[in-house]
Amino acid sequence: MLVRMASNQQTRPGIGELAKDTARGRIGVVMGDVGGHVQMWPVGGGIEWDAMPDNVVAPTAREELSARLAIRNGNSRDGL
């Protein structure tokens, strides 16, 4: 699900989708919008962080593949 923003802005990933926080250079999963910030959760687990909505974009195909591979590798180490 892509969230449509104002007509002069691009769409950004919706809740549950992978996204890139361009300010931090990190890939995470969009968890929600609170207080004008986008809450993101690290792909490999850890502490959520808040990102400015203008900095949250869809990852490139290469970034998404890398993130999905990291998730898969983590699952295989955990026996899932």
CSV table of C-alpha atoms in Angstrom, one decimal:
chain,number,residue,atom,x,y,z
A,1,MET,CA,0.0,0.0,0.0
A,2,LEU,CA,1.4,3.4,-1.0
A,3,VAL,CA,0.3,6.5,0.8
A,4,ARG,CA,-0.6,9.4,-1.5
A,5,MET,CA,0.7,12.7,-0.3
A,6,ALA,CA,0.1,16.2,-1.5
A,7,SER,CA,0.1,16.6,-5.3
A,8,ASN,CA,3.6,18.1,-5.3
A,9,GLN,CA,5.1,15.3,-3.3
A,10,GLN,CA,5.8,11.6,-4.1
A,11,THR,CA,4.1,8.6,-2.6
A,12,ARG,CA,5.7,6.9,0.3
A,13,PRO,CA,5.5,3.4,1.6
A,14,GLY,CA,2.5,2.5,3.8
A,15,ILE,CA,2.3,0.7,7.1
A,16,GLY,CA,4.0,-2.7,7.0
A,17,GLU,CA,6.1,-1.9,4.0
A,18,LEU,CA,9.8,-1.5,3.7
A,19,ALA,CA,11.0,2.0,3.4
A,20,LYS,CA,14.2,4.0,3.5
A,21,ASP,CA,14.9,6.8,5.9
A,22,THR,CA,17.1,9.0,3.7
A,23,ALA,CA,18.3,11.1,6.6
A,24,ARG,CA,19.8,8.1,8.4
A,25,GLY,CA,20.4,5.9,5.4
A,26,ARG,CA,18.5,3.1,7.0
A,27,ILE,CA,16.0,0.6,5.8
A,28,GLY,CA,13.1,-0.3,8.0
A,29,VAL,CA,9.4,-1.3,8.2
A,30,VAL,CA,6.9,1.5,8.5
A,31,MET,CA,5.0,1.0,11.7
A,32,GLY,CA,2.8,4.1,11.7
A,33,ASP,CA,2.5,7.9,11.8
A,34,VAL,CA,2.5,9.6,15.2
A,35,GLY,CA,2.9,13.3,15.9
A,36,GLY,CA,4.0,14.2,12.4
A,37,HIS,CA,6.7,11.6,12.3
A,38,VAL,CA,6.8,8.1,10.7
A,39,GLN,CA,7.7,5.4,13.1
A,40,MET,CA,10.1,2.8,11.6
A,41,TRP,CA,11.3,-0.5,12.9
A,42,PRO,CA,14.7,-1.9,11.9
A,43,VAL,CA,14.6,-4.9,9.5
A,44,GLY,CA,16.7,-7.1,11.8
A,45,GLY,CA,14.8,-6.1,15.0
A,46,GLY,CA,15.8,-3.5,17.6
A,47,ILE,CA,14.5,-0.1,18.7
A,48,GLU,CA,12.1,1.8,16.6
A,49,TRP,CA,13.0,5.3,15.4
A,50,ASP,CA,11.1,8.3,14.2
A,51,ALA,CA,11.7,9.7,10.7
A,52,MET,CA,10.5,12.9,9.1
A,53,PRO,CA,7.8,12.1,6.5
A,54,ASP,CA,9.8,13.9,3.7
A,55,ASN,CA,12.7,11.6,4.4
A,56,VAL,CA,10.8,8.3,4.0
A,57,VAL,CA,10.9,6.9,0.5
A,58,ALA,CA,10.5,3.5,-1.2
A,59,PRO,CA,13.9,1.6,-1.2
A,60,THR,CA,15.6,0.9,-4.5
A,61,ALA,CA,15.2,-2.6,-5.8
A,62,ARG,CA,18.7,-3.4,-4.7
A,63,GLU,CA,18.1,-2.0,-1.1
A,64,GLU,CA,14.8,-4.0,-0.9
A,65,LEU,CA,16.5,-7.2,-2.0
A,66,SER,CA,19.3,-6.7,0.5
A,67,ALA,CA,16.8,-6.1,3.3
A,68,ARG,CA,14.7,-9.1,2.5
A,69,LEU,CA,17.8,-11.3,2.3
A,70,ALA,CA,18.8,-10.0,5.8
A,71,ILE,CA,15.4,-10.9,7.1
A,72,ARG,CA,15.6,-14.4,5.6
A,73,ASN,CA,19.1,-15.0,6.9
A,74,GLY,CA,18.0,-14.0,10.4
A,75,ASN,CA,15.1,-16.3,10.2
A,76,SER,CA,17.3,-19.2,9.1
A,77,ARG,CA,19.7,-18.6,12.0
A,78,ASP,CA,16.7,-18.6,14.4
A,79,GLY,CA,15.3,-21.9,12.9
A,80,LEU,CA,12.3,-20.3,11.4
